[in-house]
PDB file of C-alpha atoms and ligand atoms in Angstrom:
ATOM      1  CA  MET A   8     -11.086 -20.458   9.860  1.00  0.00           C
ATOM      2  CA  ILE A   9     -13.537 -17.562  10.413  1.00  0.00           C
ATOM      3  CA  GLU A  10     -16.439 -17.563   7.914  1.00  0.00           C
ATOM      4  CA  ILE A  11     -17.040 -14.102   6.504  1.00  0.00           C
ATOM      5  CA  THR A  12     -20.124 -13.493   4.405  1.00  0.00           C
ATOM      6  CA  HIS A  13     -20.421 -11.415   1.254  1.00  0.00           C
ATOM      7  CA  LYS A  14     -22.808  -9.118   3.142  1.00  0.00           C
ATOM      8  CA  GLU A  15     -20.191  -8.376   5.803  1.00  0.00           C
ATOM      9  CA  ILE A  16     -17.613  -7.578   3.130  1.00  0.00           C
ATOM     10  CA  GLN A  17     -20.088  -5.294   1.360  1.00  0.00           C
ATOM     11  CA  LEU A  18     -20.947  -3.417   4.535  1.00  0.00           C
ATOM     12  CA  PHE A  19     -17.248  -2.865   5.289  1.00  0.00           C
ATOM     13  CA  GLN A  20     -16.573  -1.646   1.729  1.00  0.00           C
ATOM     14  CA  GLU A  21     -19.495   0.781   1.683  1.00  0.00           C
ATOM     15  CA  ARG A  22     -18.759   2.339   5.047  1.00  0.00           C
ATOM     16  CA  ILE A  23     -15.036   2.663   4.480  1.00  0.00           C
ATOM     17  CA  ILE A  24     -15.505   4.239   1.032  1.00  0.00           C
ATOM     18  CA  ASN A  25     -18.068   6.707   2.409  1.00  0.00           C
ATOM     19  CA  TRP A  26     -15.634   7.604   5.163  1.00  0.00           C
ATOM     20  CA  PHE A  27     -12.824   8.049   2.596  1.00  0.00           C
ATOM     21  CA  GLU A  28     -14.880  10.359   0.414  1.00  0.00           C
ATOM     22  CA  GLU A  29     -15.183  12.739   3.371  1.00  0.00           C
ATOM     23  CA  ASN A  30     -11.837  12.184   5.083  1.00  0.00           C
ATOM     24  CA  GLY A  31      -9.322  10.693   2.632  1.00  0.00           C
ATOM     25  CA  ARG A  32      -5.846  12.202   2.437  1.00  0.00           C
ATOM     26  CA  THR A  33      -4.329  13.837  -0.631  1.00  0.00           C
ATOM     27  CA  PHE A  34      -0.875  12.741  -1.728  1.00  0.00           C
ATOM     28  CA  PRO A  35       1.028  13.507  -4.955  1.00  0.00           C
ATOM     29  CA  TRP A  36       1.083   9.843  -6.019  1.00  0.00           C
ATOM     30  CA  ARG A  37      -2.712   9.685  -5.728  1.00  0.00           C
ATOM     31  CA  ASN A  38      -3.150  12.570  -8.115  1.00  0.00           C
ATOM     32  CA  PRO A  39      -4.880  11.396 -11.347  1.00  0.00           C
ATOM     33  CA  SER A  40      -1.920  12.830 -13.270  1.00  0.00           C
ATOM     34  CA  ALA A  41       0.585  10.559 -11.446  1.00  0.00           C
ATOM     35  CA  ASN A  42       2.154   8.110 -13.906  1.00  0.00           C
ATOM     36  CA  ASN A  43       3.034   4.461 -13.323  1.00  0.00           C
ATOM     37  CA  TYR A  44       6.664   5.284 -12.558  1.00  0.00           C
ATOM     38  CA  GLN A  45       5.573   7.690  -9.817  1.00  0.00           C
ATOM     39  CA  LYS A  46       3.088   5.194  -8.381  1.00  0.00           C
ATOM     40  CA  ILE A  47       5.659   2.406  -8.089  1.00  0.00           C
ATOM     41  CA  ILE A  48       8.416   4.681  -6.780  1.00  0.00           C
ATOM     42  CA  SER A  49       6.053   6.068  -4.134  1.00  0.00           C
ATOM     43  CA  GLU A  50       5.321   2.543  -2.888  1.00  0.00           C
ATOM     44  CA  VAL A  51       9.051   1.823  -2.674  1.00  0.00           C
ATOM     45  CA  LEU A  52       9.531   4.988  -0.614  1.00  0.00           C
ATOM     46  CA  LEU A  53       6.505   4.300   1.578  1.00  0.00           C
ATOM     47  CA  GLN A  54       7.885   1.030   2.914  1.00  0.00           C
ATOM     48  CA  ARG A  55       8.591   1.521   6.619  1.00  0.00           C
ATOM     49  CA  THR A  56       8.147   5.288   6.284  1.00  0.00           C
ATOM     50  CA  GLN A  57       5.159   7.484   7.130  1.00  0.00           C
ATOM     51  CA  ALA A  58       3.119   8.765   4.203  1.00  0.00           C
ATOM     52  CA  THR A  59       3.378  12.392   5.383  1.00  0.00           C
ATOM     53  CA  THR A  60       7.202  12.135   5.439  1.00  0.00           C
ATOM     54  CA  VAL A  61       7.244  10.694   1.919  1.00  0.00           C
ATOM     55  CA  SER A  62       4.709  13.264   0.740  1.00  0.00           C
ATOM     56  CA  ASN A  63       6.986  16.163   1.714  1.00  0.00           C
ATOM     57  CA  PHE A  64       9.982  14.535   0.060  1.00  0.00           C
ATOM     58  CA  PHE A  65       8.323  13.119  -3.063  1.00  0.00           C
ATOM     59  CA  PRO A  66       8.050  16.245  -5.300  1.00  0.00           C
ATOM     60  CA  SER A  67      11.761  17.076  -5.066  1.00  0.00           C
ATOM     61  CA  PHE A  68      12.739  13.429  -5.673  1.00  0.00           C
ATOM     62  CA  ILE A  69      10.497  13.251  -8.752  1.00  0.00           C
ATOM     63  CA  GLU A  70      11.839  16.554  -9.996  1.00  0.00           C
ATOM     64  CA  LYS A  71      15.361  15.153  -9.793  1.00  0.00           C
ATOM     65  CA  TYR A  72      14.460  11.680 -11.086  1.00  0.00           C
ATOM     66  CA  PRO A  73      11.363  12.114 -13.256  1.00  0.00           C
ATOM     67  CA  SER A  74      11.567   8.781 -15.101  1.00  0.00           C
ATOM     68  CA  TRP A  75      13.049   5.290 -15.111  1.00  0.00           C
ATOM     69  CA  LYS A  76      15.504   6.599 -17.691  1.00  0.00           C
ATOM     70  CA  ARG A  77      16.772   9.362 -15.445  1.00  0.00           C
ATOM     71  CA  LEU A  78      16.785   7.070 -12.392  1.00  0.00           C
ATOM     72  CA  GLY A  79      18.795   4.540 -14.373  1.00  0.00           C
ATOM     73  CA  LEU A  80      21.556   7.122 -14.859  1.00  0.00           C
ATOM     74  CA  ALA A  81      22.014   7.619 -11.106  1.00  0.00           C
ATOM     75  CA  THR A  82      24.788   5.809  -9.244  1.00  0.00           C
ATOM     76  CA  GLU A  83      24.086   4.047  -5.975  1.00  0.00           C
ATOM     77  CA  LEU A  84      25.892   6.889  -4.193  1.00  0.00           C
ATOM     78  CA  ASP A  85      23.712   9.479  -5.940  1.00  0.00           C
ATOM     79  CA  LEU A  86      20.656   7.631  -4.681  1.00  0.00           C
ATOM     80  CA  GLN A  87      22.019   7.387  -1.153  1.00  0.00           C
ATOM     81  CA  GLU A  88      22.504  11.142  -1.134  1.00  0.00           C
ATOM     82  CA  ALA A  89      19.022  11.767  -2.555  1.00  0.00           C
ATOM     83  CA  LEU A  90      17.322   9.406  -0.087  1.00  0.00           C
ATOM     84  CA  LYS A  91      19.045  10.677   3.050  1.00  0.00           C
ATOM     85  CA  PRO A  92      16.181  12.968   4.137  1.00  0.00           C
ATOM     86  CA  ILE A  93      13.799  10.024   4.686  1.00  0.00           C
ATOM     87  CA  GLY A  94      16.230   7.633   6.395  1.00  0.00           C
ATOM     88  CA  LEU A  95      17.113   3.973   5.719  1.00  0.00           C
ATOM     89  CA  TYR A  96      18.942   5.442   2.797  1.00  0.00           C
ATOM     90  CA  LYS A  97      21.656   2.814   2.308  1.00  0.00           C
ATOM     91  CA  GLN A  98      19.310  -0.164   2.055  1.00  0.00           C
ATOM     92  CA  ARG A  99      16.785   1.813   0.050  1.00  0.00           C
ATOM     93  CA  ALA A 100      19.414   3.159  -2.368  1.00  0.00           C
ATOM     94  CA  ALA A 101      20.920  -0.305  -2.922  1.00  0.00           C
ATOM     95  CA  ARG A 102      17.546  -1.800  -3.762  1.00  0.00           C
ATOM     96  CA  MET A 103      16.331   1.146  -5.818  1.00  0.00           C
ATOM     97  CA  TYR A 104      19.582   1.119  -7.788  1.00  0.00           C
ATOM     98  CA  LYS A 105      19.100  -2.538  -8.725  1.00  0.00           C
ATOM     99  CA  LEU A 106      15.510  -1.923  -9.791  1.00  0.00           C
ATOM    100  CA  ALA A 107      16.495   1.163 -11.820  1.00  0.00           C
ATOM    101  CA  GLN A 108      19.245  -0.771 -13.606  1.00  0.00           C
ATOM    102  CA  GLU A 109      16.825  -3.548 -14.506  1.00  0.00           C
ATOM    103  CA  MET A 110      14.228  -1.047 -15.736  1.00  0.00           C
ATOM    104  CA  LYS A 111      16.956   0.644 -17.775  1.00  0.00           C
ATOM    105  CA  ARG A 112      17.774  -2.701 -19.341  1.00  0.00           C
ATOM    106  CA  ARG A 113      14.063  -3.110 -20.108  1.00  0.00           C
ATOM    107  CA  LYS A 114      13.967   0.424 -21.604  1.00  0.00           C
ATOM    108  CA  GLY A 115      11.405   1.491 -18.985  1.00  0.00           C
ATOM    109  CA  ARG A 116       8.865  -1.154 -20.013  1.00  0.00           C
ATOM    110  CA  PHE A 117       7.052  -2.873 -17.162  1.00  0.00           C
ATOM    111  CA  PRO A 118       6.576  -6.648 -17.333  1.00  0.00           C
ATOM    112  CA  LYS A 119       3.176  -7.732 -18.607  1.00  0.00           C
ATOM    113  CA  THR A 120       2.355 -10.224 -15.863  1.00  0.00           C
ATOM    114  CA  ARG A 121       2.695 -10.425 -12.112  1.00  0.00           C
ATOM    115  CA  GLN A 122       4.840 -13.549 -12.402  1.00  0.00           C
ATOM    116  CA  GLU A 123       7.334 -11.621 -14.518  1.00  0.00           C
ATOM    117  CA  ALA A 124       7.168  -8.577 -12.242  1.00  0.00           C
ATOM    118  CA  GLU A 125       8.011 -10.684  -9.211  1.00  0.00           C
ATOM    119  CA  LYS A 126      11.380 -11.434 -10.772  1.00  0.00           C
ATOM    120  CA  LEU A 127      12.390  -7.751 -10.737  1.00  0.00           C
ATOM    121  CA  PRO A 128      14.744  -6.695  -7.923  1.00  0.00           C
ATOM    122  CA  MET A 129      12.939  -5.512  -4.754  1.00  0.00           C
ATOM    123  CA  MET A 130       9.573  -6.846  -5.782  1.00  0.00           C
ATOM    124  CA  GLY A 131       8.440  -8.454  -2.554  1.00  0.00           C
ATOM    125  CA  GLN A 132       4.781  -9.316  -2.076  1.00  0.00           C
ATOM    126  CA  TYR A 133       3.766  -5.741  -1.222  1.00  0.00           C
ATOM    127  CA  ILE A 134       5.359  -4.016  -4.245  1.00  0.00           C
ATOM    128  CA  SER A 135       4.149  -6.823  -6.503  1.00  0.00           C
ATOM    129  CA  ASN A 136       0.632  -6.178  -5.216  1.00  0.00           C
ATOM    130  CA  ALA A 137       1.071  -2.451  -5.914  1.00  0.00           C
ATOM    131  CA  TYR A 138       2.304  -3.341  -9.402  1.00  0.00           C
ATOM    132  CA  GLU A 139      -0.775  -5.498  -9.995  1.00  0.00           C
ATOM    133  CA  LEU A 140      -3.104  -2.813  -8.675  1.00  0.00           C
ATOM    134  CA  PHE A 141      -1.668   0.213 -10.459  1.00  0.00           C
ATOM    135  CA  ILE A 142      -0.198  -1.243 -13.640  1.00  0.00           C
ATOM    136  CA  LEU A 143      -2.445  -4.224 -14.373  1.00  0.00           C
ATOM    137  CA  ASN A 144      -5.548  -2.654 -12.792  1.00  0.00           C
ATOM    138  CA  ASN A 145      -6.372  -5.807 -10.831  1.00  0.00           C
ATOM    139  CA  PRO A 146      -8.059  -5.767  -7.404  1.00  0.00           C
ATOM    140  CA  SER A 147      -4.878  -6.359  -5.450  1.00  0.00           C
ATOM    141  CA  PRO A 148      -4.458  -5.450  -1.753  1.00  0.00           C
ATOM    142  CA  LEU A 149      -1.750  -3.098  -0.446  1.00  0.00           C
ATOM    143  CA  LEU A 150      -1.622  -5.413   2.537  1.00  0.00           C
ATOM    144  CA  ASP A 151       0.772  -4.196   5.217  1.00  0.00           C
ATOM    145  CA  VAL A 152       0.614  -4.163   9.021  1.00  0.00           C
ATOM    146  CA  ASN A 153      -1.780  -1.212   8.952  1.00  0.00           C
ATOM    147  CA  MET A 154      -4.292  -2.761   6.597  1.00  0.00           C
ATOM    148  CA  ALA A 155      -3.949  -6.038   8.522  1.00  0.00           C
ATOM    149  CA  ARG A 156      -4.776  -4.280  11.800  1.00  0.00           C
ATOM    150  CA  VAL A 157      -8.033  -2.790  10.470  1.00  0.00           C
ATOM    151  CA  LEU A 158      -9.159  -6.059   8.871  1.00  0.00           C
ATOM    152  CA  GLU A 159      -8.308  -8.138  11.929  1.00  0.00           C
ATOM    153  CA  ARG A 160     -10.037  -5.809  14.338  1.00  0.00           C
ATOM    154  CA  PHE A 161     -13.176  -5.617  12.258  1.00  0.00           C
ATOM    155  CA  PHE A 162     -13.438  -9.195  10.946  1.00  0.00           C
ATOM    156  CA  GLY A 163     -11.369 -11.183  13.442  1.00  0.00           C
ATOM    157  CA  PRO A 164      -7.698 -12.121  13.947  1.00  0.00           C
ATOM    158  CA  ARG A 165      -5.327 -14.117  11.754  1.00  0.00           C
ATOM    159  CA  LYS A 166      -3.578 -17.316  12.823  1.00  0.00           C
ATOM    160  CA  LEU A 167      -0.020 -16.873  11.546  1.00  0.00           C
ATOM    161  CA  ALA A 168       2.451 -14.198  12.641  1.00  0.00           C
ATOM    162  CA  ASP A 169       3.613 -13.343   9.118  1.00  0.00           C
ATOM    163  CA  ILE A 170       0.863 -11.599   7.181  1.00  0.00           C
ATOM    164  CA  ARG A 171       2.475 -12.603   3.863  1.00  0.00           C
ATOM    165  CA  HIS A 172       1.751 -16.255   4.583  1.00  0.00           C
ATOM    166  CA  ASP A 173      -1.514 -16.127   6.508  1.00  0.00           C
ATOM    167  CA  PRO A 174      -4.164 -17.672   4.205  1.00  0.00           C
ATOM    168  CA  TYR A 175      -7.103 -16.042   6.052  1.00  0.00           C
ATOM    169  CA  LEU A 176      -5.695 -12.521   5.815  1.00  0.00           C
ATOM    170  CA  GLN A 177      -4.482 -12.999   2.257  1.00  0.00           C
ATOM    171  CA  SER A 178      -7.889 -14.160   1.115  1.00  0.00           C
ATOM    172  CA  LEU A 179      -9.828 -11.595   3.180  1.00  0.00           C
ATOM    173  CA  SER A 180      -7.772  -8.640   1.901  1.00  0.00           C
ATOM    174  CA  LYS A 181      -8.341  -9.762  -1.707  1.00  0.00           C
ATOM    175  CA  ARG A 182     -12.093  -9.995  -1.165  1.00  0.00           C
ATOM    176  CA  VAL A 183     -12.238  -6.591   0.512  1.00  0.00           C
ATOM    177  CA  VAL A 184     -10.424  -4.738  -2.293  1.00  0.00           C
ATOM    178  CA  ASP A 185     -12.435  -6.480  -5.010  1.00  0.00           C
ATOM    179  CA  TYR A 186     -14.455  -3.339  -5.527  1.00  0.00           C
ATOM    180  CA  PRO A 187     -15.099  -1.070  -8.543  1.00  0.00           C
ATOM    181  CA  LYS A 188     -12.859   1.694  -7.135  1.00  0.00           C
ATOM    182  CA  LYS A 189      -9.847  -0.567  -6.604  1.00  0.00           C
ATOM    183  CA  ALA A 190      -7.151   1.992  -5.779  1.00  0.00           C
ATOM    184  CA  GLN A 191      -9.534   4.083  -3.663  1.00  0.00           C
ATOM    185  CA  ILE A 192     -10.585   1.237  -1.412  1.00  0.00           C
ATOM    186  CA  ASN A 193      -6.942   0.407  -0.719  1.00  0.00           C
ATOM    187  CA  TRP A 194      -6.172   4.048   0.070  1.00  0.00           C
ATOM    188  CA  ALA A 195      -9.337   4.246   2.185  1.00  0.00           C
ATOM    189  CA  ILE A 196      -8.246   1.375   4.434  1.00  0.00           C
ATOM    190  CA  LEU A 197      -4.714   2.742   4.786  1.00  0.00           C
ATOM    191  CA  ASP A 198      -5.954   6.252   5.646  1.00  0.00           C
ATOM    192  CA  PHE A 199      -8.498   4.817   8.044  1.00  0.00           C
ATOM    193  CA  ALA A 200      -5.732   2.822   9.768  1.00  0.00           C
ATOM    194  CA  SER A 201      -3.682   5.951  10.174  1.00  0.00           C
ATOM    195  CA  LEU A 202      -6.434   8.368  11.244  1.00  0.00           C
ATOM    196  CA  VAL A 203      -9.093   6.277  13.046  1.00  0.00           C
ATOM    197  CA  CYS A 204      -8.195   2.648  13.696  1.00  0.00           C
ATOM    198  CA  LYS A 205      -4.780   3.574  15.083  1.00  0.00           C
ATOM    199  CA  LYS A 206      -2.385   1.039  16.498  1.00  0.00           C
ATOM    200  CA  ARG A 207      -2.387   2.150  20.152  1.00  0.00           C
ATOM    201  CA  SER A 208      -5.620   4.048  20.624  1.00  0.00           C
ATOM    202  CA  PRO A 209      -8.299   3.443  18.009  1.00  0.00           C
ATOM    203  CA  ASN A 210     -10.927   6.191  17.826  1.00  0.00           C
ATOM    204  CA  CYS A 211     -13.829   3.775  18.145  1.00  0.00           C
ATOM    205  CA  GLN A 212     -16.213   6.543  19.315  1.00  0.00           C
ATOM    206  CA  ILE A 213     -16.116   8.197  15.893  1.00  0.00           C
ATOM    207  CA  CYS A 214     -15.757   5.028  13.828  1.00  0.00           C
ATOM    208  CA  PRO A 215     -18.348   4.306  11.111  1.00  0.00           C
ATOM    209  CA  LEU A 216     -17.716   0.559  11.584  1.00  0.00           C
ATOM    210  CA  TYR A 217     -18.314   0.640  15.331  1.00  0.00           C
ATOM    211  CA  ASN A 218     -21.599  -1.249  15.611  1.00  0.00           C
ATOM    212  CA  LYS A 219     -20.288  -4.269  13.647  1.00  0.00           C
ATOM    213  CA  CYS A 220     -16.656  -4.374  14.764  1.00  0.00           C
ATOM    214  CA  LYS A 221     -15.456  -7.577  16.467  1.00  0.00           C
ATOM    215  CA  TYR A 222     -12.668  -5.777  18.342  1.00  0.00           C
ATOM    216  CA  GLN A 223     -15.227  -3.400  19.773  1.00  0.00           C
ATOM    217  CA  PHE A 224     -17.417  -6.194  21.140  1.00  0.00           C
ATOM    218  CA  LYS A 225     -14.395  -8.023  22.524  1.00  0.00           C
ATOM    219  CA  ASN A 226     -13.302  -4.944  24.481  1.00  0.00           C
ATOM    220  CA  ILE A 227     -16.636  -3.898  26.009  1.00  0.00           C
TER     221      ILE A 227
HETATM  222  S1  SF4 B  25     -14.558   0.246  16.059  1.00  0.00           S
HETATM  223 FE1  SF4 B  25     -12.489   0.747  16.723  1.00  0.00          FE
HETATM  224  S2  SF4 B  25     -11.295  -1.124  16.446  1.00  0.00           S
HETATM  225 FE2  SF4 B  25     -13.177  -1.331  15.256  1.00  0.00          FE
HETATM  226  S3  SF4 B  25     -12.629  -0.676  13.193  1.00  0.00           S
HETATM  227 FE3  SF4 B  25     -13.464   1.089  14.298  1.00  0.00          FE
HETATM  228  S4  SF4 B  25     -11.700   2.139  15.177  1.00  0.00           S
HETATM  229 FE4  SF4 B  25     -11.036   0.081  14.582  1.00  0.00          FE
END
């Protein structure tokens, strides 16, 4: 297991937040006026779909389905029709329908703990983490393949193929987002993954993490 010091974590957090303050992206679900319903629905839509695609689609979806109550009145076919513009609409509609029906049964009230939230339909690890971050205000990582790529390049690689079960990456991501601006540091890493530390050709020349990055040293 790679030993990572508190100082290394701090350096990463400071540089990535500074970068975000200058370069972070604006999306409707990041707006301070976005409510918890919008934050959770955006994370459902963002799975396996680019943020810019969801961003263009999001306002019209929220206009049509502004609340759990309104979403709970939609049939699965209504949702399929509404979700067509962003693809994967059948799977997405089936899962969203189940979640909406459960939230309708709960009268729009979110569970009070993560353990309870995990029992809701479609709450895999990622959405449960989003729930913990946005609803419970805990330092919880939006750990997906993009966040994993940045962390692994900078700090060193994981051992297991599945990020959901890799103890190193799970623990590292929690340490990294344990920061006063919890949502912002998550968004910072995700934006950084999309704009700088890209999958195929990372822009290492303009990267604020360059002089400490393990990937960089490995590839010299
Ligand atoms: S130096 Fe390159 S690989 Fe390392 S974090 Fe920056 S962009 Fe990613």
